[in-house]
Tab-separated table of N, CA, C and O in Angstrom:
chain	number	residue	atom	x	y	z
A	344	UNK	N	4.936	-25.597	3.099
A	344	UNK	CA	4.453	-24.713	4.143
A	344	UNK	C	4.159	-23.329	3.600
A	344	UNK	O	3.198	-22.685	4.020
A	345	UNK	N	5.024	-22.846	2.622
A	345	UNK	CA	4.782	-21.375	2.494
A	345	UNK	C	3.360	-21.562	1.549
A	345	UNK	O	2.404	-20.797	1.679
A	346	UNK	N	3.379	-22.840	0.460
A	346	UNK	CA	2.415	-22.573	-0.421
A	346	UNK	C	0.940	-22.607	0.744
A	346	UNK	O	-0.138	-22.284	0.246
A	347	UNK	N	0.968	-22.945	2.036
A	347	UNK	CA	-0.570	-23.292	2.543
A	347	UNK	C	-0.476	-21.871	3.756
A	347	UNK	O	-1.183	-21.778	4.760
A	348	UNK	N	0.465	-20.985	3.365
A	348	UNK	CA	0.726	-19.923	3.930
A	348	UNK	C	-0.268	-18.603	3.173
A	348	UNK	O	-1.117	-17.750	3.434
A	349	UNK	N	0.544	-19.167	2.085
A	349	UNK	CA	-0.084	-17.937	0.855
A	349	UNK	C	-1.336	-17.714	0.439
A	349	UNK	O	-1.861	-16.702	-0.024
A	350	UNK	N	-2.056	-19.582	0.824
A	350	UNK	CA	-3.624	-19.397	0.463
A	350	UNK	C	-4.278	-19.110	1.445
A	350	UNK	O	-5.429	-18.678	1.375
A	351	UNK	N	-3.712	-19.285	2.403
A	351	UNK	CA	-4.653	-18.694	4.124
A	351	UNK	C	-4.406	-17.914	3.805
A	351	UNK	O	-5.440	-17.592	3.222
A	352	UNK	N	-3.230	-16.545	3.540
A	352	UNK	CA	-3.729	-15.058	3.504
A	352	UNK	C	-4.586	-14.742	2.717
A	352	UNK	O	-5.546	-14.003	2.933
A	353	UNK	N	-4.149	-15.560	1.235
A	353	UNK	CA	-5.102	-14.928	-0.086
A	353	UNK	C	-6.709	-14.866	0.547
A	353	UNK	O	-7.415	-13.873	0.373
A	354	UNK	N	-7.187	-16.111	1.328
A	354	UNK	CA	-8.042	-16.808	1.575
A	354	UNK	C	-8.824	-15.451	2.817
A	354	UNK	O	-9.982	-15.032	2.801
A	355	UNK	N	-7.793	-15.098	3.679
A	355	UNK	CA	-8.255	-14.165	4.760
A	355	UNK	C	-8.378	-12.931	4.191
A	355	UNK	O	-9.208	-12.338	4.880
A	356	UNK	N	-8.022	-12.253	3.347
A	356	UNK	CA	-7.649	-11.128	1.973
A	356	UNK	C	-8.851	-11.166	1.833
A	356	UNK	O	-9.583	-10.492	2.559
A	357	UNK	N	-9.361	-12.022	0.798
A	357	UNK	CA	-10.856	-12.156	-0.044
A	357	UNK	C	-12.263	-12.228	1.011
A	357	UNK	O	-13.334	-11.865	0.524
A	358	UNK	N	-12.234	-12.614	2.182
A	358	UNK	CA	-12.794	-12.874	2.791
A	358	UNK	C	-13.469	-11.595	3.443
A	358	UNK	O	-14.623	-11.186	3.321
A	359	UNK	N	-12.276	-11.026	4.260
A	359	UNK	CA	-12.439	-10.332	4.806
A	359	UNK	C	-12.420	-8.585	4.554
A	359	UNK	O	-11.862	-7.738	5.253
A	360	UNK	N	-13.228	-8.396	3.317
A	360	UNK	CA	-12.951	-7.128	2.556
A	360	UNK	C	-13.825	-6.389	3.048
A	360	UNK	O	-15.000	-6.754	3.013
A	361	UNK	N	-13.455	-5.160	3.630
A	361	UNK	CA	-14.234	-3.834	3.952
A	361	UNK	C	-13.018	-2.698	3.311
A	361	UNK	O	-11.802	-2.659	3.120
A	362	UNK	N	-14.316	-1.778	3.121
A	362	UNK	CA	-13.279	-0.643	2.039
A	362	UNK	C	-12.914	0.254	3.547
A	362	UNK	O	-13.557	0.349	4.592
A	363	UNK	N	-11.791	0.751	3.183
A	363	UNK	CA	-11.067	1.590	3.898
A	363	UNK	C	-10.909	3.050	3.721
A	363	UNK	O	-10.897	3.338	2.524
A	364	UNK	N	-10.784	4.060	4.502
A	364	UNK	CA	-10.722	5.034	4.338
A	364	UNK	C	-9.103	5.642	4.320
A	364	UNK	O	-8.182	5.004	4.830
A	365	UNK	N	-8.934	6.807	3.736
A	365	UNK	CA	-7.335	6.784	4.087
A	365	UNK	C	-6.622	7.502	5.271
A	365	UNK	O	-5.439	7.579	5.604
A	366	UNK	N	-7.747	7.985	5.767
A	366	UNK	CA	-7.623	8.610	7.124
A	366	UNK	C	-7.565	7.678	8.118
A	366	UNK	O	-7.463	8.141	9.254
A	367	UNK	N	-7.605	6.359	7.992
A	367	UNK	CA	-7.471	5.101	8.902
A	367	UNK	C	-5.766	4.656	8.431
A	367	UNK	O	-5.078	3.872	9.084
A	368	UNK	N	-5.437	5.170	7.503
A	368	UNK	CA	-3.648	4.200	7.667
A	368	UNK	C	-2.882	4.377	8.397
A	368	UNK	O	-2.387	3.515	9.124
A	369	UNK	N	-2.525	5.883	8.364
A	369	UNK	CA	-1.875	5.743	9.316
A	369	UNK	C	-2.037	7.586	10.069
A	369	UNK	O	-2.525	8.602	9.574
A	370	UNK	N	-1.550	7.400	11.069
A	370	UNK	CA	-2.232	8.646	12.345
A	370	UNK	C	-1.118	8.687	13.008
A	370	UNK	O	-0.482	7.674	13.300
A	371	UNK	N	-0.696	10.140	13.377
A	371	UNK	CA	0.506	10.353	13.872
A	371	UNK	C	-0.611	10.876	15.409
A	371	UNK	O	-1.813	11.114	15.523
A	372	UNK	N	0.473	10.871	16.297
A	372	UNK	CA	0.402	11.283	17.789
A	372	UNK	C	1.625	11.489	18.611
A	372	UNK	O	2.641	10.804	18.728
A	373	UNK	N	1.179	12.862	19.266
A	373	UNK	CA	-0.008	13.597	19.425
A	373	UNK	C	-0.152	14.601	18.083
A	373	UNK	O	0.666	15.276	17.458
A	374	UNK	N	-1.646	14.358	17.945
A	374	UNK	CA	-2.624	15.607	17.219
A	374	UNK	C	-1.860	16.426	16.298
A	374	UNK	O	-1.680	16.300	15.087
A	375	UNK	N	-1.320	17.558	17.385
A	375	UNK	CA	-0.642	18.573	16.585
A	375	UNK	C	0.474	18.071	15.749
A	375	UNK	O	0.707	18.585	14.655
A	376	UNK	N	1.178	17.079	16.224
A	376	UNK	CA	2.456	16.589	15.275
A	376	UNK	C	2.186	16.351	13.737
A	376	UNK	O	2.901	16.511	12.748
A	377	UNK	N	0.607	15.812	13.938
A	377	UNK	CA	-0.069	15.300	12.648
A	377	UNK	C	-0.489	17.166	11.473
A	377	UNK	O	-0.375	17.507	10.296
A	378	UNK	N	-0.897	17.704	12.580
A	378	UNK	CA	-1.453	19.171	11.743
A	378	UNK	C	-0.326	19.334	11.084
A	378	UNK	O	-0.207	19.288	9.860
A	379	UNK	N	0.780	19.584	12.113
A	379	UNK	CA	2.250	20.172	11.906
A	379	UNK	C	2.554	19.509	10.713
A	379	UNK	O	2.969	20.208	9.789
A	380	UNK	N	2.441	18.376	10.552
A	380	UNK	CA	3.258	17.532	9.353
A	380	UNK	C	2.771	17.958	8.147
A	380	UNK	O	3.348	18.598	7.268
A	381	UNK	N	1.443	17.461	8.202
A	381	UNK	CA	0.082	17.780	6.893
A	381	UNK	C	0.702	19.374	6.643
A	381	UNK	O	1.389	19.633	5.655
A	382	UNK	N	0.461	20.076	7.362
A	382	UNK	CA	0.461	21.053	6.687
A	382	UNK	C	2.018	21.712	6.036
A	382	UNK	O	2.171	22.492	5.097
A	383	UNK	N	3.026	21.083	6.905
A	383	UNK	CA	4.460	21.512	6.399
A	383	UNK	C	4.607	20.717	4.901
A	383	UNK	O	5.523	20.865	4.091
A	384	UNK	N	3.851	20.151	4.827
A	384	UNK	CA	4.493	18.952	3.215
A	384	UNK	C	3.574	19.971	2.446
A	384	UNK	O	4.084	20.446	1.430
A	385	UNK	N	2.250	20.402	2.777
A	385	UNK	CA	1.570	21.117	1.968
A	385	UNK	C	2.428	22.498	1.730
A	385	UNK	O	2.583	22.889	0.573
A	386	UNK	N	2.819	23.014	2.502
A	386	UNK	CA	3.969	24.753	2.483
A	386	UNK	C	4.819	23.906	1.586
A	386	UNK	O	4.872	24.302	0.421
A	387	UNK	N	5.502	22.815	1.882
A	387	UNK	CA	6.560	22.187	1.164
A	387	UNK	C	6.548	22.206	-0.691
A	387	UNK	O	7.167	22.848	-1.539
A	388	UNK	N	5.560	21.206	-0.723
A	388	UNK	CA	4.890	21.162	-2.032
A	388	UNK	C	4.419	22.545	-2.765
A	388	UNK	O	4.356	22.487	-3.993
A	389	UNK	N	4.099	23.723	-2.167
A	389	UNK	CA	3.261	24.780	-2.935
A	389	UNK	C	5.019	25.309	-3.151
A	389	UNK	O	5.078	25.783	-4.285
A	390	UNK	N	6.180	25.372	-2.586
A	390	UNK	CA	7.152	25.659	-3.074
A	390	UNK	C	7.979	25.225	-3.904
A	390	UNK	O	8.804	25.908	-4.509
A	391	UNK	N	7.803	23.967	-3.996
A	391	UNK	CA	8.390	23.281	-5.150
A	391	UNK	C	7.698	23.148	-6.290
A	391	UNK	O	8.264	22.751	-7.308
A	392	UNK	N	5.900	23.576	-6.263
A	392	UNK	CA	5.411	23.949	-7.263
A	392	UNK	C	5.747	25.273	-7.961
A	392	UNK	O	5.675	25.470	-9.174
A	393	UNK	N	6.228	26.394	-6.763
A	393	UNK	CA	6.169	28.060	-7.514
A	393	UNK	C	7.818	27.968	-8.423
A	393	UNK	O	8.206	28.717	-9.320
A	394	UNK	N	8.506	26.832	-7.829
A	394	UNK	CA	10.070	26.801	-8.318
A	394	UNK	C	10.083	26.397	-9.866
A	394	UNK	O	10.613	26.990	-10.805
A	395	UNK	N	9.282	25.114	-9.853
A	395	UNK	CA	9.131	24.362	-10.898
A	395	UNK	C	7.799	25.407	-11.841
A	395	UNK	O	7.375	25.137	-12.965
A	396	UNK	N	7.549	26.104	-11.333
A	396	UNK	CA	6.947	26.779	-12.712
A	396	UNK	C	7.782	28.144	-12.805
A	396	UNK	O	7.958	28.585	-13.941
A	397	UNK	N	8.214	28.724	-11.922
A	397	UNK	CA	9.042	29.580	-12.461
A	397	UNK	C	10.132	29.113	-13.812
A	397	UNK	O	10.357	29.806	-14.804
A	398	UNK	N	10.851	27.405	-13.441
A	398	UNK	CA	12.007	27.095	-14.398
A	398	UNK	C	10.653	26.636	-15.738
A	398	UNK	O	10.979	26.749	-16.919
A	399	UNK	N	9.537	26.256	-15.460
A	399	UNK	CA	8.990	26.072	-16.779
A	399	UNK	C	8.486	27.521	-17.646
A	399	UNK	O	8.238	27.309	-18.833
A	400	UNK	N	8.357	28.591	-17.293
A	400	UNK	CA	8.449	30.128	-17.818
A	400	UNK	C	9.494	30.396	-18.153
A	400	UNK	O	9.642	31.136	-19.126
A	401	UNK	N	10.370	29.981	-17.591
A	401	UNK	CA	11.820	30.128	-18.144
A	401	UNK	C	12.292	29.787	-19.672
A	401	UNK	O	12.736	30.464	-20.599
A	402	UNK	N	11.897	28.050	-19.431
A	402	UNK	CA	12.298	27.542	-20.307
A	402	UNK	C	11.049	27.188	-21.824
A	402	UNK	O	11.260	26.675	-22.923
A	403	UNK	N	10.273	27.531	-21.435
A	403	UNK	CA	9.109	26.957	-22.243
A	403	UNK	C	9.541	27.393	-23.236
A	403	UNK	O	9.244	26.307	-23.733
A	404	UNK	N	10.113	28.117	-24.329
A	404	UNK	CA	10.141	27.601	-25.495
A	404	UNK	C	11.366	26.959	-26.053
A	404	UNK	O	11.634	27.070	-27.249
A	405	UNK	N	12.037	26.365	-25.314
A	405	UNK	CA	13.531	25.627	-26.101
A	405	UNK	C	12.748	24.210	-25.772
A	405	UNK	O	11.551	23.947	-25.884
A	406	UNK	N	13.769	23.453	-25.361
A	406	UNK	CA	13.511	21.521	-26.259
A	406	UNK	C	12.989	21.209	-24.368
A	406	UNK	O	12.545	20.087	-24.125
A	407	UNK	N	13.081	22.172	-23.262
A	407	UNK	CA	12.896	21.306	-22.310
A	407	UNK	C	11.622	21.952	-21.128
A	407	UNK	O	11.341	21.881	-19.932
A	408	UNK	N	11.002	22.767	-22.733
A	408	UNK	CA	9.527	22.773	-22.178
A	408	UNK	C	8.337	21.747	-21.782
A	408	UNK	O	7.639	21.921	-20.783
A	409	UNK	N	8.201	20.804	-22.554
A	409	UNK	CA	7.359	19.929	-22.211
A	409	UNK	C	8.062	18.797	-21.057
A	409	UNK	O	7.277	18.106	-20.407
A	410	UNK	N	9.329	18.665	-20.868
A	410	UNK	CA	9.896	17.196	-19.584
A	410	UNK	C	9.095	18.387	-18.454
A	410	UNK	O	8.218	17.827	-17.796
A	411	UNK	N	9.250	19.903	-18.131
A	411	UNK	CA	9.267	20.787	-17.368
A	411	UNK	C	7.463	20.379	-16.867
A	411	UNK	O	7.045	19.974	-15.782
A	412	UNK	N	6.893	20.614	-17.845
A	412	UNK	CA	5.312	20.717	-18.124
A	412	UNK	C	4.480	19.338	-17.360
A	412	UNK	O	3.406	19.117	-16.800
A	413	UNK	N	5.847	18.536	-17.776
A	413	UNK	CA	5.113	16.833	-17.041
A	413	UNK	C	5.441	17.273	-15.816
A	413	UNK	O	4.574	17.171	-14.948
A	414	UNK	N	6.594	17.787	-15.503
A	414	UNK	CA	7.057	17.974	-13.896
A	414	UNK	C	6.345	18.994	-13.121
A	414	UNK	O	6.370	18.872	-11.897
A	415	UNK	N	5.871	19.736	-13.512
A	415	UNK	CA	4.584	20.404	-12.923
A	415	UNK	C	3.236	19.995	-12.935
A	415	UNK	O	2.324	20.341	-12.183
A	416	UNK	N	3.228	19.098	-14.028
A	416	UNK	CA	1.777	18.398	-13.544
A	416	UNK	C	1.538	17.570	-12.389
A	416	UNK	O	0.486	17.417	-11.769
A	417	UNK	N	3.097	16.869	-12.120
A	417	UNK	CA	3.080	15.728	-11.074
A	417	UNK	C	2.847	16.525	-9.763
A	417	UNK	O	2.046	16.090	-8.937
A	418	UNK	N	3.737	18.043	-9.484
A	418	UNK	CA	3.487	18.440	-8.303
A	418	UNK	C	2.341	19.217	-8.423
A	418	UNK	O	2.482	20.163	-7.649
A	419	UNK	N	1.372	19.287	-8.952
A	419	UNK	CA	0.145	19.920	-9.101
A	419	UNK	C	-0.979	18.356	-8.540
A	419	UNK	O	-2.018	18.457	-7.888
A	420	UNK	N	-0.468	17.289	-8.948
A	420	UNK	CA	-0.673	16.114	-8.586
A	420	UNK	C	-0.711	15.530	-7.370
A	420	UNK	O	-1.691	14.913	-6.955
A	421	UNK	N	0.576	15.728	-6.607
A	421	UNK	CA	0.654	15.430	-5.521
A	421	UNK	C	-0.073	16.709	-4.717
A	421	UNK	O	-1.154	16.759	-4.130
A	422	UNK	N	0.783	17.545	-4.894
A	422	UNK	CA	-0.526	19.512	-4.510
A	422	UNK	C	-1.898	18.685	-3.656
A	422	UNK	O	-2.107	18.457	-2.464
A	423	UNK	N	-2.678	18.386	-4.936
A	423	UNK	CA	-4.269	17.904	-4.660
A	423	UNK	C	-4.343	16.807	-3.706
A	423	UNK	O	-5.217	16.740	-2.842
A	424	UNK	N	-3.224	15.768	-3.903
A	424	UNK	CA	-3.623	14.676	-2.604
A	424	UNK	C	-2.893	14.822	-1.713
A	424	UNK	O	-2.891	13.842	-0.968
A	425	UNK	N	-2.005	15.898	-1.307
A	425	UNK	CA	-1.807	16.513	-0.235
A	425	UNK	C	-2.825	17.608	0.057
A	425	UNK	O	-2.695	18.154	1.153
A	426	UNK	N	-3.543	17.912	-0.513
A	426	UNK	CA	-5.191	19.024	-0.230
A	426	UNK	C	-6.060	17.788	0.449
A	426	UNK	O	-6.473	17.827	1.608
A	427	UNK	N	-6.207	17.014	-0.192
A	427	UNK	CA	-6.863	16.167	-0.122
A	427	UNK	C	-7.089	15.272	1.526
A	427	UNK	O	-8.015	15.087	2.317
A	428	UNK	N	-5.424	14.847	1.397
A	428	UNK	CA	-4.954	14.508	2.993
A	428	UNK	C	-5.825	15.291	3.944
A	428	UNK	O	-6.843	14.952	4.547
A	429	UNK	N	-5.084	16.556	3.917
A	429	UNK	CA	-5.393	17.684	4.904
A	429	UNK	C	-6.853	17.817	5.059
A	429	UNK	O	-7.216	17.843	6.235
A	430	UNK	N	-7.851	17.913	4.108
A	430	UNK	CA	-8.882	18.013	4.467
A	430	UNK	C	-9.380	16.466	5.452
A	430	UNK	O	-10.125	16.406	6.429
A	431	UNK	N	-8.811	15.615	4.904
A	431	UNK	CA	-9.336	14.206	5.784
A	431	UNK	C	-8.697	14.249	7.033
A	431	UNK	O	-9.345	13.672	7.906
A	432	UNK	N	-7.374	14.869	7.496
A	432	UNK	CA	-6.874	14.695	8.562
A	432	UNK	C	-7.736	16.316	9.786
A	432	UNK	O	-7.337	16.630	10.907
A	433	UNK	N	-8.596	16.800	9.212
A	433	UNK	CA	-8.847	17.989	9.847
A	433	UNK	C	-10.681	17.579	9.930
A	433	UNK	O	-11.505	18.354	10.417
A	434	UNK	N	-10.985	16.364	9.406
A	434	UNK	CA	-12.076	15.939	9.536
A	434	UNK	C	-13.271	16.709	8.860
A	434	UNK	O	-14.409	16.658	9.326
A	435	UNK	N	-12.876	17.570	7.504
A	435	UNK	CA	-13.874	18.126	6.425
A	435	UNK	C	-14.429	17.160	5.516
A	435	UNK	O	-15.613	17.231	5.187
A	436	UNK	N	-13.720	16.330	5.118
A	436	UNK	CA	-13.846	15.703	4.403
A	436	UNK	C	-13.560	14.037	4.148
A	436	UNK	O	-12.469	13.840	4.681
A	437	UNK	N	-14.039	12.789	3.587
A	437	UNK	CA	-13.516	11.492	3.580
A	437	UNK	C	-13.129	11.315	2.299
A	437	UNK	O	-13.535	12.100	1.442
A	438	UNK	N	-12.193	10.140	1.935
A	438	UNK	CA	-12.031	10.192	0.762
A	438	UNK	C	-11.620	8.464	0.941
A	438	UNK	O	-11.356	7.988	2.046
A	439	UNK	N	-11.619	7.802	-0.093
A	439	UNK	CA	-11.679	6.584	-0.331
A	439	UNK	C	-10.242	6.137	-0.420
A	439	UNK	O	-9.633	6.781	-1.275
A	440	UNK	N	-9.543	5.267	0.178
A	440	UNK	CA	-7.930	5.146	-0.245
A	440	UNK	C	-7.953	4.353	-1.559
A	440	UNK	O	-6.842	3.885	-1.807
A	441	UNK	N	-8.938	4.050	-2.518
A	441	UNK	CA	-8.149	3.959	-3.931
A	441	UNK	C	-8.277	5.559	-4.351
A	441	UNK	O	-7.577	5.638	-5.361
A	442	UNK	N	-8.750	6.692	-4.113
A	442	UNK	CA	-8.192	7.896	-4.435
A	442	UNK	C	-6.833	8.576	-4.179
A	442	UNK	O	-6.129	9.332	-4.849
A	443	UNK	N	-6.748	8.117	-3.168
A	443	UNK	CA	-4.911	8.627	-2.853
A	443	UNK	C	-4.477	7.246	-3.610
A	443	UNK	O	-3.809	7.619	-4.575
A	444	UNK	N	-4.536	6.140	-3.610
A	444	UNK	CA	-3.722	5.173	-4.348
A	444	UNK	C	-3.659	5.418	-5.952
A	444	UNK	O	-2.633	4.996	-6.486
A	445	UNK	N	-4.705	6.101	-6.871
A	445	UNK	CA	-4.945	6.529	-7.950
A	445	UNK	C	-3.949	7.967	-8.181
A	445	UNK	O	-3.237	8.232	-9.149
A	446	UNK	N	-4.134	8.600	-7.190
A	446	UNK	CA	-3.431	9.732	-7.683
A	446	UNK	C	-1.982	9.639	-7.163
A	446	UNK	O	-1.136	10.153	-7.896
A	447	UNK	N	-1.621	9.154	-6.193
A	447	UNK	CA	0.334	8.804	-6.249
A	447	UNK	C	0.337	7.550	-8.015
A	447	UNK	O	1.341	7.371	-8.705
A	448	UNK	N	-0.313	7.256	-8.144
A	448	UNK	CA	0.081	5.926	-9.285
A	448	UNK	C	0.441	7.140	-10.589
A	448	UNK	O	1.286	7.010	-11.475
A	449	UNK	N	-0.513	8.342	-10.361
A	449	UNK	CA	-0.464	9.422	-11.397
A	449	UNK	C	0.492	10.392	-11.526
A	449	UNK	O	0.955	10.851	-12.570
A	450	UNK	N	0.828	10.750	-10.090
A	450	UNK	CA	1.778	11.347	-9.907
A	450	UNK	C	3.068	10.619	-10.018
A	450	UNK	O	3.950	11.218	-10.633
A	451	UNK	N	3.347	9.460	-9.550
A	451	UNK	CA	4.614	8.632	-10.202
A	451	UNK	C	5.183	8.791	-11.678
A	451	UNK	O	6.374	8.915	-11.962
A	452	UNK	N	3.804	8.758	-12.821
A	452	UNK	CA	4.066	8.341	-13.977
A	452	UNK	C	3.893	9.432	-14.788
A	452	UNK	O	4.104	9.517	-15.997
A	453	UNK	N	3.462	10.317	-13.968
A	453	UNK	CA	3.770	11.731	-14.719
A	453	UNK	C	5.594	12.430	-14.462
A	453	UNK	O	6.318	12.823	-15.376
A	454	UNK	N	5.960	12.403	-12.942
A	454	UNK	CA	7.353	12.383	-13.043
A	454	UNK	C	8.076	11.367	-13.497
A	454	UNK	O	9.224	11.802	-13.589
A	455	UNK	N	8.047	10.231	-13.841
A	455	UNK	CA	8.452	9.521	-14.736
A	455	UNK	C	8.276	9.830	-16.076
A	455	UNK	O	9.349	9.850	-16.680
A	456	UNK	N	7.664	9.986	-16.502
A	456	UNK	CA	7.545	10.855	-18.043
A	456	UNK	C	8.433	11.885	-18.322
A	456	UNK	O	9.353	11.918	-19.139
A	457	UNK	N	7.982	12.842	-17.426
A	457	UNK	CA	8.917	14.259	-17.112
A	457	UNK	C	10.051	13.341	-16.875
A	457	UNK	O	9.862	12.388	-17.632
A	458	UNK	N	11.065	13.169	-16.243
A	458	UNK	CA	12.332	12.694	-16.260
A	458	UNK	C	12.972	11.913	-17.581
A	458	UNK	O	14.166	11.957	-17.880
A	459	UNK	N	12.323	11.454	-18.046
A	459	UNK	CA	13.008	10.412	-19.177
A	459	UNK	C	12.636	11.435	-20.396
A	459	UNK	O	13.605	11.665	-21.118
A	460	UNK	N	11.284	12.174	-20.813
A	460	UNK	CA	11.790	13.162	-21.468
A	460	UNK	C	13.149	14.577	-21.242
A	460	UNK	O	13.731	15.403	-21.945
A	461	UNK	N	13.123	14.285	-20.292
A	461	UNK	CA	14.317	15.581	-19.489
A	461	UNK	C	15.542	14.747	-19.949
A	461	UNK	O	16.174	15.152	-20.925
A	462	UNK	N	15.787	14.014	-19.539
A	462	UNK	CA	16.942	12.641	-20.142
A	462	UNK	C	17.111	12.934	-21.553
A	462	UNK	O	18.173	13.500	-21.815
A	463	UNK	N	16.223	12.658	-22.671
A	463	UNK	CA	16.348	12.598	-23.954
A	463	UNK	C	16.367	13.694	-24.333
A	463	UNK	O	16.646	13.724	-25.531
A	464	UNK	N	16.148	15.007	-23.749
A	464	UNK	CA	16.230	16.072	-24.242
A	464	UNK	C	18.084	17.170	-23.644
A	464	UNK	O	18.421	18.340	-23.824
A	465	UNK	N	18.715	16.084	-23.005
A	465	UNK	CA	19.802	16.335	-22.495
A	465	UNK	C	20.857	15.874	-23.469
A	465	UNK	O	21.999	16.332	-23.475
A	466	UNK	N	20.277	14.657	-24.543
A	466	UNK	CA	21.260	13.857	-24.793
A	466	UNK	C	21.179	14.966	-26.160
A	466	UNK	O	21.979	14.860	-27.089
């Protein structure tokens, strides 16, 4: 049963492909809750960017300049597809959801980098 499960979805999957936008996933209501949000993660994010570069000025020339350097790229990363959001949720702009799926995959593996160099530079 599950195997004639798996090929009807695969089957409805392949079939039925239209590209999506990412302003269609998901939608908060009412309205303002949605501005309110978008824009508090964006205030959110520009502060954990000014933090994280203040500690990378700090530290940039001992051993835990560059884990610092990945960790500001990621929130410079997320930064843009939270810009990005906002412009789609305020209706300036569309953007394709393999672009937000491309740039969280980037932003993952850039703080992943940053962390495991931060790790090895602890030990």
């Amino acid at each position: 049963m599950g195997k004639k499960v798996s090929v009807l979805v695969a089957f409805l999957v392949a079939t039925f492909f239209n590209e999506a936008f990412a302003g269609e996933f998901y939608k908060l209501y009412p309205l303002w809750l949605e501005y309110a949000y978008r824009l508090l993660a964006l205030v959110l994010i520009s502060a954990g960017l000014f933090v994280c570069f203040s500690v990378f000025n700090t530290l940039r020339g001992g051993k835990f300049g560059l884990p610092w350097a990945f960790l500001l790229m990621a929130l410079v990363t997320i930064f843009i597809r939270t810009l990005l959001e906002v412009l789609t949720v305020f209706d300036i702009a569309y953007f394709q959801a393999y672009v937000f799926a491309g740039i969280y995959i980037l932003f993952f593996l850039l703080l992943l980098v940053g962390f495991i160099l931060y790790k090895i530079g602890l030990e």
